Amino acid sequence: MSPSLLNALLMLPALVLLAIVFAWPLLDAAWLSTQASSVLTGLNPIANGGANWQRLLGDARFWQDVAVTLRFAAVSVGLELLLGLAMALVLHRPGRGRGWLRALALLPWALPTTVLALGWRWIYNDPYGPLNAILRAFGAPPYGFLTTPATTWLFTVLADVWKTTPFVALLLLAGLQAIPLELEENLVLEGARPGQILRRLTLPLLRPWISLAVLFRLAQALGVFDLVQVLTRGGPAGSTESLALYAYLNAMRFLDFGYSATVVIATFLLLLLLTAMGWLLLVRRPLEASR
Amino acid sequence: MRGLLLLWSLAPLAWQLYTSLVTPEALVSGSAAATGSFWTLENYRQVWLADPPIWRYLLNSAVVGGATTALTLTLAVPCAYGLQRQGGRLRWAVTLALLATAIFPTVLLFLALLQLARALGLANNLLALSLPYTALCLPLAVLLLRAAFAELPPELEDAARLEGLNLPRRLRHVLLPLLAPSLASTAILVFLFSWNEYPIALTWISRPELLTLPPAIARLAGSSLFTVPYGAFAAATVLGSLPLLLIVLIFQRSIVSGLTQGAIKG
């Protein structure tokens, strides 16, 4: 047997499973988005041309969810990057107990999102939660962190940032560890201040890891589901409803599989567009510029 | 700086622990009620004796996690080996596909996977749940293990081949023992993913006694079984976090190095 054939055979089982679980669902959803399949049809698919897509274009709730999801992704990924960089720099500094520090800092990322979302629901509780206890201590009236439509999204962002910053920090830590120590020592000998070292050496060399973190977190944030489903259920007044939650509700609550598939595919296309743009801006262009 | 970092990471968790250990009156007023005491284990008793009890969910999650980890490693090791050995276009295409699937938000797959589960009669089956979980973990597992295979000197395998060892025996007796640290950190990450996965478990499992921890917790949150204040919620979150807390603290070195090494070499 030729080595190439053997390699292909070794990879085959894993690749087949990947195709069944990733490629097939997307193809199936794309097909289902052209079908009427709801309680009205007994969940049997009946071709209805572009009716689902026409409905999507005029669906104000869908477009609001697009805006909510984009806002959530942009703000949380931005904050995670800044805080993750700070966290990685702290975790990189040598010192006693660094291993423990890393493990403890990583905890929020390792624990289940639904469990932590339930925890945050209690932290935000009006009026008994600790945040309101702090407000009370300053003589301020209690605040409805999860019941004020204008601001609740900020508190979903905060919970997400708390949960996923450690992961970004871990990726950037990998980048920091790959920077040769001599480079920094040279700059120190030249009399560079810490801020200059960060700007001239650390950030440029971290660029590939920052790009990787942005692409990964962007894709995950655009599909945010667990957190909003448990923390706010999309409320108040739909102000935190993400696209993934809308797709889920269409299938499991409204029993409209055809339209749910349409929302899934629309979300996928948005995701594809934004990650492709991210890829071109963050990875391709710098690569070409460096040639 | 370190103190600030720990405060940020641990304060919300510490608050959960505190909430789970005090009486409702103490939680609301901050002091012991006129009649009762301040600290209590009543919240833990409540979730431990609920129907189904919380240990049932922990057990279910452990079963799915164990099966997923075993299956993922079984498929990922040969795939990573083949990928590392393979050159040219195929390698490039497979790596790109693995990267794309690794960052893909898995919630978008729930609808078709639910239909698949119904068509094949896989709903409400814990072991069947480990099939999609394995697929979702494979990209990361293969990428990490391929990086680990790349670390091994090629002469090592050549020597074993000259000794007349065939591929399964070379893997079993020569290569895999050397990869033990990478296998361990990959296994831990796969187990973490499986323990935490929510949307697919939510749609595949409907029988209460088969729920894994994340949908069980979410269901708890949606029910009026436990009213505010949140003592019982907190006890459930503490018990649900405890196994992972232990894993992270015991294996902290291999988790951190596994991920950072994988990212550097991959």
XYZ file of C-alpha atoms in Angstrom, chain A residues 36-46:
11
model
C -42.548 24.545 4.510
C -42.140 22.234 7.498
C -44.161 23.254 10.517
C -47.138 22.186 12.607
C -49.323 23.201 9.658
C -47.681 20.567 7.441
C -47.423 17.999 10.240
C -43.659 18.700 10.182
C -43.529 17.093 6.708
C -41.394 19.102 4.293
C -43.315 20.604 1.366
